[in-house]
Short mmCIF file of C-alpha atoms in Angstrom, two decimals:
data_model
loop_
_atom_site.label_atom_id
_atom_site.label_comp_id
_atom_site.label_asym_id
_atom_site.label_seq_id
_atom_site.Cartn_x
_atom_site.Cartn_y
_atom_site.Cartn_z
CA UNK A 1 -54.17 -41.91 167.40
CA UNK A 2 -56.78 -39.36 167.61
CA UNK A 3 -57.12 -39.92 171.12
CA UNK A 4 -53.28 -40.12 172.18
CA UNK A 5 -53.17 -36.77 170.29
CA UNK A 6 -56.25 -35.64 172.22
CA UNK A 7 -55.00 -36.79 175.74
CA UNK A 8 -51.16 -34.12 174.82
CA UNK A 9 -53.67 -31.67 174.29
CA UNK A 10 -53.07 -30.94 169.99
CA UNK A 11 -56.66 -31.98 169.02
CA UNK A 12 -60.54 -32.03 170.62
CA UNK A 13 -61.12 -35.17 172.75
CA UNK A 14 -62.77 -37.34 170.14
CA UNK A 15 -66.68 -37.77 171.54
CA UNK A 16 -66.43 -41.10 170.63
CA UNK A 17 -64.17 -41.86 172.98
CA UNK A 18 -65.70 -39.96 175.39
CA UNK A 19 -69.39 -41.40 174.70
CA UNK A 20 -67.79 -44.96 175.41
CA UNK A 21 -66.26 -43.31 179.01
CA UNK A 22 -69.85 -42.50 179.73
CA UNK A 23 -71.24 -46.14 178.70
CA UNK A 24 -68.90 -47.65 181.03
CA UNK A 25 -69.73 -45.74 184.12
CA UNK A 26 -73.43 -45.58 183.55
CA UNK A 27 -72.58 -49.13 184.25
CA UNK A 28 -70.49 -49.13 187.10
CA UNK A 29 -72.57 -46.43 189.07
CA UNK A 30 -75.80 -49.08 188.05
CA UNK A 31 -74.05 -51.91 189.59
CA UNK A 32 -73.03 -50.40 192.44
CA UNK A 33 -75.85 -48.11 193.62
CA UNK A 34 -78.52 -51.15 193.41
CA UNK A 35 -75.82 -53.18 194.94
CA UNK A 36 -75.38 -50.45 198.07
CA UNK A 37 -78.84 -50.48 198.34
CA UNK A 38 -79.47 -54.17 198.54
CA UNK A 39 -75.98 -54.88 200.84
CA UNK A 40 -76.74 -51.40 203.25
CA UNK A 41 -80.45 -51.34 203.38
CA UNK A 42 -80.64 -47.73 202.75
CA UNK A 43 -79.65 -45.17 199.98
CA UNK A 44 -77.15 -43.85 202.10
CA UNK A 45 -75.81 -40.12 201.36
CA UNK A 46 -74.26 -40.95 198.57
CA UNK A 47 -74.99 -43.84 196.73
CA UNK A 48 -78.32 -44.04 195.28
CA UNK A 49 -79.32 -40.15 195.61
CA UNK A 50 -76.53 -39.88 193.56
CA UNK A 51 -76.64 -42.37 191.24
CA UNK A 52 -80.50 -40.49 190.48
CA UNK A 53 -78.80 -37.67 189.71
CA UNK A 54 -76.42 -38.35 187.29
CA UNK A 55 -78.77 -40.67 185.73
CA UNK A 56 -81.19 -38.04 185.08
CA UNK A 57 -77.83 -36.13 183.69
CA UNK A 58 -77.15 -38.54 181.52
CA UNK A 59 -80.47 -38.90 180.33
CA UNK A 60 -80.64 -35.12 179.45
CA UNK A 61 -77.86 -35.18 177.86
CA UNK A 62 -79.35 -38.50 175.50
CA UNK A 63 -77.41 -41.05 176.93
CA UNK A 64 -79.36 -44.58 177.11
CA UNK A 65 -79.92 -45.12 180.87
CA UNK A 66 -81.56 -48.39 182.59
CA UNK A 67 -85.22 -46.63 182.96
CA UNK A 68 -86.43 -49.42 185.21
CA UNK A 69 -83.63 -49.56 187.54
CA UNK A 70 -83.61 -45.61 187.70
CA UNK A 71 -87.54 -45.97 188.53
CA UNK A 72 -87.17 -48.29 191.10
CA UNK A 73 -84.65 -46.24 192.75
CA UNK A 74 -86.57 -43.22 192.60
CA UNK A 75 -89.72 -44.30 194.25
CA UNK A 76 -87.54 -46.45 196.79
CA UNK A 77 -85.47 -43.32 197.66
CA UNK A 78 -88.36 -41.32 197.98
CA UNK A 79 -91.14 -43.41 199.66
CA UNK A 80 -89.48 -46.30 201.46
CA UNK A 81 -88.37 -45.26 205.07
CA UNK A 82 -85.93 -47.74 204.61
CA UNK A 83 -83.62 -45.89 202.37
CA UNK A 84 -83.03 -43.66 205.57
CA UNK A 85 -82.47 -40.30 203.64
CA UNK A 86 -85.11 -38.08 205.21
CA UNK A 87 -84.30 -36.62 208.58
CA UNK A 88 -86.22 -37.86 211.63
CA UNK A 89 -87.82 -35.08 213.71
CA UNK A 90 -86.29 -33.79 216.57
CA UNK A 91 -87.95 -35.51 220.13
CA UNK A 92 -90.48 -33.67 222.30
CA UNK A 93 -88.19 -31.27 224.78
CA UNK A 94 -86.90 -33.54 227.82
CA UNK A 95 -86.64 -32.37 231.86
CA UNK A 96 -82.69 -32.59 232.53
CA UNK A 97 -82.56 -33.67 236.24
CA UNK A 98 -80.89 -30.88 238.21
CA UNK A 99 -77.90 -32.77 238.40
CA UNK A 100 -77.28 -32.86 234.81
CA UNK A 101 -78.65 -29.28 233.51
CA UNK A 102 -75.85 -26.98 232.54
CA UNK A 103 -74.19 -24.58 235.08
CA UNK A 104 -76.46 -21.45 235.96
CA UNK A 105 -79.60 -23.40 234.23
CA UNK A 106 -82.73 -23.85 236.20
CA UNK A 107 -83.26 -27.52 237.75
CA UNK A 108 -85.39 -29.20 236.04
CA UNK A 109 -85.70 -26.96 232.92
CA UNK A 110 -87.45 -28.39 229.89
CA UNK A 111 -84.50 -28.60 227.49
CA UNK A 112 -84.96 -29.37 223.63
CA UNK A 113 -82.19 -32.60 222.56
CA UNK A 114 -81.92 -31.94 218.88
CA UNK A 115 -81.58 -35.48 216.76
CA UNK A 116 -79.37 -33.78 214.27
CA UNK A 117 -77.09 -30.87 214.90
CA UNK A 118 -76.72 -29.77 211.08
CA UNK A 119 -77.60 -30.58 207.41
CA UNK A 120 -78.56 -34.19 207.41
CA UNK A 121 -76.49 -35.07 203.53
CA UNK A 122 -78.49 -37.92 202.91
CA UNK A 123 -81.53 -35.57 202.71
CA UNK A 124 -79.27 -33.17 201.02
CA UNK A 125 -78.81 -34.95 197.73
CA UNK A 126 -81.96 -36.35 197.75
CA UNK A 127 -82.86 -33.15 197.21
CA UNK A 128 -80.48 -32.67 194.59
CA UNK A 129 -82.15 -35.90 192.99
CA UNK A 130 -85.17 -34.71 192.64
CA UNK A 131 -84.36 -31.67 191.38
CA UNK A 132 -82.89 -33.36 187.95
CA UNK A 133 -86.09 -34.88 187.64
CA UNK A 134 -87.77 -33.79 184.20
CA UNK A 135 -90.90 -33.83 185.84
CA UNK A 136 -92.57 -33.77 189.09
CA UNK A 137 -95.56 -35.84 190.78
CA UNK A 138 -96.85 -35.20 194.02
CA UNK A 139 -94.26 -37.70 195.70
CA UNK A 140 -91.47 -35.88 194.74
CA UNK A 141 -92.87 -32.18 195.31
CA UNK A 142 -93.57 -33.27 198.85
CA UNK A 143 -90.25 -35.21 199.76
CA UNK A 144 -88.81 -31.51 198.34
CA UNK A 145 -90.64 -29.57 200.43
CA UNK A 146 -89.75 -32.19 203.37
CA UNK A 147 -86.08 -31.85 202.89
CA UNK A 148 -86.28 -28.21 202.42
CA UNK A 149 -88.32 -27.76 205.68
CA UNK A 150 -85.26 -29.52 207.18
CA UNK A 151 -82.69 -26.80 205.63
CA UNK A 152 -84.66 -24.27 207.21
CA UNK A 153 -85.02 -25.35 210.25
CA UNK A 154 -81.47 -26.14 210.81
CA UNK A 155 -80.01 -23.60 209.08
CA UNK A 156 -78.25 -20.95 211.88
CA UNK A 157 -78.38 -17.30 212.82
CA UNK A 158 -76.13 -16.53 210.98
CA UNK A 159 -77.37 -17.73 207.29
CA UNK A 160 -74.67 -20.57 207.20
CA UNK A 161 -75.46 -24.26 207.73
CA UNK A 162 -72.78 -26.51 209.78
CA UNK A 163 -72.05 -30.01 208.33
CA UNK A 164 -72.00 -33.67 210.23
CA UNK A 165 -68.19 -33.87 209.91
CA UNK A 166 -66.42 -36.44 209.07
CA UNK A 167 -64.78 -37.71 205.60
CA UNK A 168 -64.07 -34.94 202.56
CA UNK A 169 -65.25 -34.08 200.64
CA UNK A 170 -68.86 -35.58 200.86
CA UNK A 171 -68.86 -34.18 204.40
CA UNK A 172 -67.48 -30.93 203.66
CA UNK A 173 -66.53 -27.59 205.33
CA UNK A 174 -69.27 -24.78 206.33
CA UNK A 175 -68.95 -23.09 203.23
CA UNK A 176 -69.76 -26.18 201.05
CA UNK A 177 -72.44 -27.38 203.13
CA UNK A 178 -73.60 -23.65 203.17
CA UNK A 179 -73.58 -24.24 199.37
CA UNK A 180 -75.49 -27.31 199.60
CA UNK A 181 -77.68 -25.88 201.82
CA UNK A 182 -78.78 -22.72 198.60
CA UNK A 183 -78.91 -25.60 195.70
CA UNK A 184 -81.59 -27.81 198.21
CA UNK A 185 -83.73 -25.04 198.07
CA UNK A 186 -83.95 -24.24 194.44
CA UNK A 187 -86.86 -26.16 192.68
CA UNK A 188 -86.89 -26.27 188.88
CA UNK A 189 -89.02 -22.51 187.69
CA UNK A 190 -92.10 -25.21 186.18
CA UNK A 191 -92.09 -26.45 190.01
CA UNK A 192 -91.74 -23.38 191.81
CA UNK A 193 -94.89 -22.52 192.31
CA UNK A 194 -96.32 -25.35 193.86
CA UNK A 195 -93.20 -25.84 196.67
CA UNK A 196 -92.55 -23.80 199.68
CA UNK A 197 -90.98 -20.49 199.37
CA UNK A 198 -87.81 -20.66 200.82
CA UNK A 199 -86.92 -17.30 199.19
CA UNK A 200 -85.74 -15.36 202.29
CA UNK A 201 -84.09 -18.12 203.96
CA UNK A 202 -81.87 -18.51 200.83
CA UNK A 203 -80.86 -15.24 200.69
CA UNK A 204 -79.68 -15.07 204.01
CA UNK A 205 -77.67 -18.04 203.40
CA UNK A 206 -76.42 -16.62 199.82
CA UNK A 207 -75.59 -13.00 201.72
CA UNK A 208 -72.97 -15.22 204.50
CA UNK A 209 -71.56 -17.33 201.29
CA UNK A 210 -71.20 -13.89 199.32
CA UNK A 211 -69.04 -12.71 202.03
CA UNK A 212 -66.88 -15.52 202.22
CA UNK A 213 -62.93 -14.62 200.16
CA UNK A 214 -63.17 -16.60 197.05
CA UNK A 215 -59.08 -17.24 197.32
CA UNK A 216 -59.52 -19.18 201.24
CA UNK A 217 -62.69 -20.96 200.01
CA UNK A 218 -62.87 -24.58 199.53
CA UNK A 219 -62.90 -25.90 196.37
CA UNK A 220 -65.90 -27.54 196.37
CA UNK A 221 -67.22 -24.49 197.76
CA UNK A 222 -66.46 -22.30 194.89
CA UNK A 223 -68.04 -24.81 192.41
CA UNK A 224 -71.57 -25.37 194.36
CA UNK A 225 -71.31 -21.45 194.66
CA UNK A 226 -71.09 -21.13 191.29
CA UNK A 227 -73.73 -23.79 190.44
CA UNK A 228 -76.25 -22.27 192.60
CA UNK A 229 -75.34 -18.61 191.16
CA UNK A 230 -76.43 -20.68 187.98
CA UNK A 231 -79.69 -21.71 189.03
CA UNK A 232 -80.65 -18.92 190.39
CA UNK A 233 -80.43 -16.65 187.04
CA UNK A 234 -77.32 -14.61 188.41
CA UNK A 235 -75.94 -12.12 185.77
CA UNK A 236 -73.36 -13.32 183.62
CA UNK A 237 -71.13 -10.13 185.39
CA UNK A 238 -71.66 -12.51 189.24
CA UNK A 239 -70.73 -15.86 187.37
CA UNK A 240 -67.43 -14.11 185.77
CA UNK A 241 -65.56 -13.73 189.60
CA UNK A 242 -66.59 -17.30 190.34
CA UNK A 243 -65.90 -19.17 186.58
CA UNK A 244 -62.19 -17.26 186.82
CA UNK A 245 -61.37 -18.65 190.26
CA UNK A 246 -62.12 -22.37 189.30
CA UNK A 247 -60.14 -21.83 186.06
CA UNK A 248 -57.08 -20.52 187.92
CA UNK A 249 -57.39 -23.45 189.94
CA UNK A 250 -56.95 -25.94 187.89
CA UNK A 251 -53.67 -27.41 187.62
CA UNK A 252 -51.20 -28.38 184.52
CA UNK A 253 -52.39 -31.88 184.14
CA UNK A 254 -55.98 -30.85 183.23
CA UNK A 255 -57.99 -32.06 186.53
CA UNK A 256 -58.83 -30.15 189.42
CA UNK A 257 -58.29 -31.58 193.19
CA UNK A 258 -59.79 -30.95 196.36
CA UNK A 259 -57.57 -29.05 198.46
CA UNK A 260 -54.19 -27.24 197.58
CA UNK A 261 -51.71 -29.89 199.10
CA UNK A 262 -53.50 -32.66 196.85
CA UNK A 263 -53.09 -34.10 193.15
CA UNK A 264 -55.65 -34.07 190.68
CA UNK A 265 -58.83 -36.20 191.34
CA UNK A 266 -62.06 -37.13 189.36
CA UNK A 267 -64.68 -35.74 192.41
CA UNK A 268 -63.16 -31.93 191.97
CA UNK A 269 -62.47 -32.56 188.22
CA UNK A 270 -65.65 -33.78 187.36
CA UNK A 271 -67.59 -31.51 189.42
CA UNK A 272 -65.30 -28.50 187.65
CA UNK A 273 -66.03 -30.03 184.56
CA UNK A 274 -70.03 -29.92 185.38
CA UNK A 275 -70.32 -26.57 186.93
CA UNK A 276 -68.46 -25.10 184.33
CA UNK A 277 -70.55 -26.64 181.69
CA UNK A 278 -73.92 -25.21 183.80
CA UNK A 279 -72.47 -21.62 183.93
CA UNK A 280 -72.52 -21.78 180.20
CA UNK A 281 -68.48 -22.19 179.21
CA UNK A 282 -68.26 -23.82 175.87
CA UNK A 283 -67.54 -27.52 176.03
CA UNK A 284 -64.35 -26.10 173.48
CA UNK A 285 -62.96 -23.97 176.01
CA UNK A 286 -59.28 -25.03 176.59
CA UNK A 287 -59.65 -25.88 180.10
CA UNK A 288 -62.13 -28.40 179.49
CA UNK A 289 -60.81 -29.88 176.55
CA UNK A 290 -58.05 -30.76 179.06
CA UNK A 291 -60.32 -31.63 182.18
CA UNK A 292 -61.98 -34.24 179.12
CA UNK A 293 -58.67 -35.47 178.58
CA UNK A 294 -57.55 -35.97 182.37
CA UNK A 295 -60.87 -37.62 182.80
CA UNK A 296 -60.69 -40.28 180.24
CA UNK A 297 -56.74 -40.47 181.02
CA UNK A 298 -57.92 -41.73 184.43
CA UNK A 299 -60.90 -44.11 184.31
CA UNK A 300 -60.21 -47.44 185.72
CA UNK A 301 -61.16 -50.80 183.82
CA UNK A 302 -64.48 -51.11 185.43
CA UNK A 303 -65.53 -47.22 184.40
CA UNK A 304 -65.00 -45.97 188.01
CA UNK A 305 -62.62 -43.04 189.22
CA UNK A 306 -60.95 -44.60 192.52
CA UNK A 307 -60.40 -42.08 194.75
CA UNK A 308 -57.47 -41.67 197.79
CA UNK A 309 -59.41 -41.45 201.31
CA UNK A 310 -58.67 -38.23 203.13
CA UNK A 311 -58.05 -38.81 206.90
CA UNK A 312 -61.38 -38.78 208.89
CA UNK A 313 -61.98 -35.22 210.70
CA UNK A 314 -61.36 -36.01 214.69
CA UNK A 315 -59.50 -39.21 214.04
CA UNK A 316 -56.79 -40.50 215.79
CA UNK A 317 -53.20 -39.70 214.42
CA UNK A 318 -52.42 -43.20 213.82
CA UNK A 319 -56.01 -44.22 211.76
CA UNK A 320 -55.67 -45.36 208.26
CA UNK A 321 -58.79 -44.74 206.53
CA UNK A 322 -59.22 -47.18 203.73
CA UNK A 323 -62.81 -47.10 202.79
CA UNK A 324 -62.83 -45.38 200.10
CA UNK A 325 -66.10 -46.92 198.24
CA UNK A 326 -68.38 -43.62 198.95
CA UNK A 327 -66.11 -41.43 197.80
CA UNK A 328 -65.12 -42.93 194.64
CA UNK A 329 -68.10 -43.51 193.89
CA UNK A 330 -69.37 -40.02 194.49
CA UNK A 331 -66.71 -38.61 192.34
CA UNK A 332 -67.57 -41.28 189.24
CA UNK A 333 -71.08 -39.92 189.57
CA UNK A 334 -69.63 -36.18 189.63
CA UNK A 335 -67.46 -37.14 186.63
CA UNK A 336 -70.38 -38.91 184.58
CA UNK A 337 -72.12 -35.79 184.86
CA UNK A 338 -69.36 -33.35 184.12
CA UNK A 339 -68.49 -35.17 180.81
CA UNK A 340 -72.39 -35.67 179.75
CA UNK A 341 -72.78 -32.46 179.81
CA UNK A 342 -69.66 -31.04 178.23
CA UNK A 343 -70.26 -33.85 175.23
CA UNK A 344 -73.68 -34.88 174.83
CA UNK A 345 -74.78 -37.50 172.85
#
């Protein structure tokens, strides 16, 4: 009764209830993550970086996580170079033959062929992993410094970093992967001093997000914004702009979604949830007493969020994108985390 009264919004979300939520994805995102690992061959972008993360959340927060599976995981992520998440240098510069080189360029000019045009996400939350580590060894404070070598070099003149394209919102817009971009570069203070100073390069990137209207961003944009505002020990008078625009966002039914001419979902509610939570809102704020509610309203059987696949950026007008595996299980992840940290244990 308590939690039918919780889920119309008269009482607190019982932490019971949401405790048990937790248990059950812990689970699912367990199952799955070793599971993409062993089917894939890799960590993939998504999966197991992410399944690091929240584990580590979850942790924090004093919720009972499989130690040996997160372990393994870990050290496969960052030492195997078959979990694929750290970006491949670019090739030695190649001669074009005159007949290919651009109009107006020399024959024969020594062109560099970039492997990767921007932000390579894989290495992006792997980052992120590693960064919700309590503690850091030598492995992870070089596969940091790795990644963030990569963020620098690709980020462009202009501060911002250009995505990969492809499916949202993993794969998101410039100002979200510009986002992404600030948090890979911000090492826990007990680790800063033995990483590279990526100071400069992160402002420039913060100054070309700072410009950016808060009303046309991306949601997902907004929240990383505000997460890396966070981080970085922004005044409580910087967080206020950014905390206000996710709240106005959020719509009757308690969850958050991903773009305006969408329904609620559990990657934008659970990352709302988490942010939030980060920027210091009290886990008996209104809002997320309601984001709570829509979460545990919404979790399947097997403690997942499913997700609806967003069309694939560039596809054909006729595709039907059905695979909606990363996504969902990005935003379970996102929503473990969110709800740790608003109710820990």
């Amino acid at each position: 009764l308590l939690l039918v009264a919780a889920l119309l919004g008269d009482v607190p979300v019982p932490a019971e209830s949401v405790q048990a939520a937790i248990g059950k994805s812990l689970e699912f995102l367990e199952d799955e993550g070793l599971a993409w690992k062993n089917d894939r061959k890799c960590a993939s972008c998504h999966h197991v970086p992410m399944m690091i993360w929240s584990f580590n959340e979850a942790r924090r927060a004093g919720y009972s996580v499989n130690g040996e599976v997160l372990s393994e995981l870990t050290r496969y992520t960052l030492t195997d170079a078959a979990a694929k998440v750290f970006p491949d240098p670019d090739p030695p510069a190649q001669t074009q033959p005159a007949a290919e080189a651009a109009p107006g360029a020399q024959a024969g000019a020594v062109q560099p062929v970039p492997r990767y045009v921007g932000l390579q996400l894989s290495a992006v939350f792997t980052a992120l992993a590693i960064e919700s580590q309590p503690q850091w060894d030598d492995t992870a404070r070089d596969a940091w410094n790795r990644i963030a070598t990569h963020a620098r070099d690709k980020q462009t003149l202009d501060g911002s970093w250009a995505g990969p394209g492809g499916r949202g919102p993993i794969l998101d817009q410039t100002e979200g992967v510009t986002a992404l971009g600030i948090l890979t570069m911000i090492p826990p203070a007990a680790n800063a001093a033995n990483v590279a100073d990526l100071t400069a390069v992160r402002a420039k990137a913060l100054e070309w997000l700072d410009a950016r209207q808060l009303p046309g961003m991306t949601h997902q944009a907004v929240a990383l914004r505000l997460l890396a505002a966070t981080r970085l020990g922004r005044p409580a008078n910087e967080l206020a702009p950014l905390i206000a625009e996710i709240l106005r966002r959020q719509n009757s039914d308690g969850g958050w979604r991903q773009t305006w001419d969408r329904p609620s979902d559990a990657f934008a509610t659970g990352q709302s949830l988490y942010v939030l939570k980060a920027a210091g809102v009290g886990s008996d704020h209104p809002a997320l007493q309601k984001a709570i509610a829509w979460l545990l309203k919404t979790q399947g059987q097997d403690g997942s969020w499913q997700m609806v696949s967003r069309p694939v950026v560039g596809a054909p007008s006729n595709d039907k994108p059905n695979n909606t595996g990363p996504i969902s299980y990005s935003a379970t992840a996102w929503a473990t985390m969110g709800l740790a940290r608003a109710v820990p244990k």
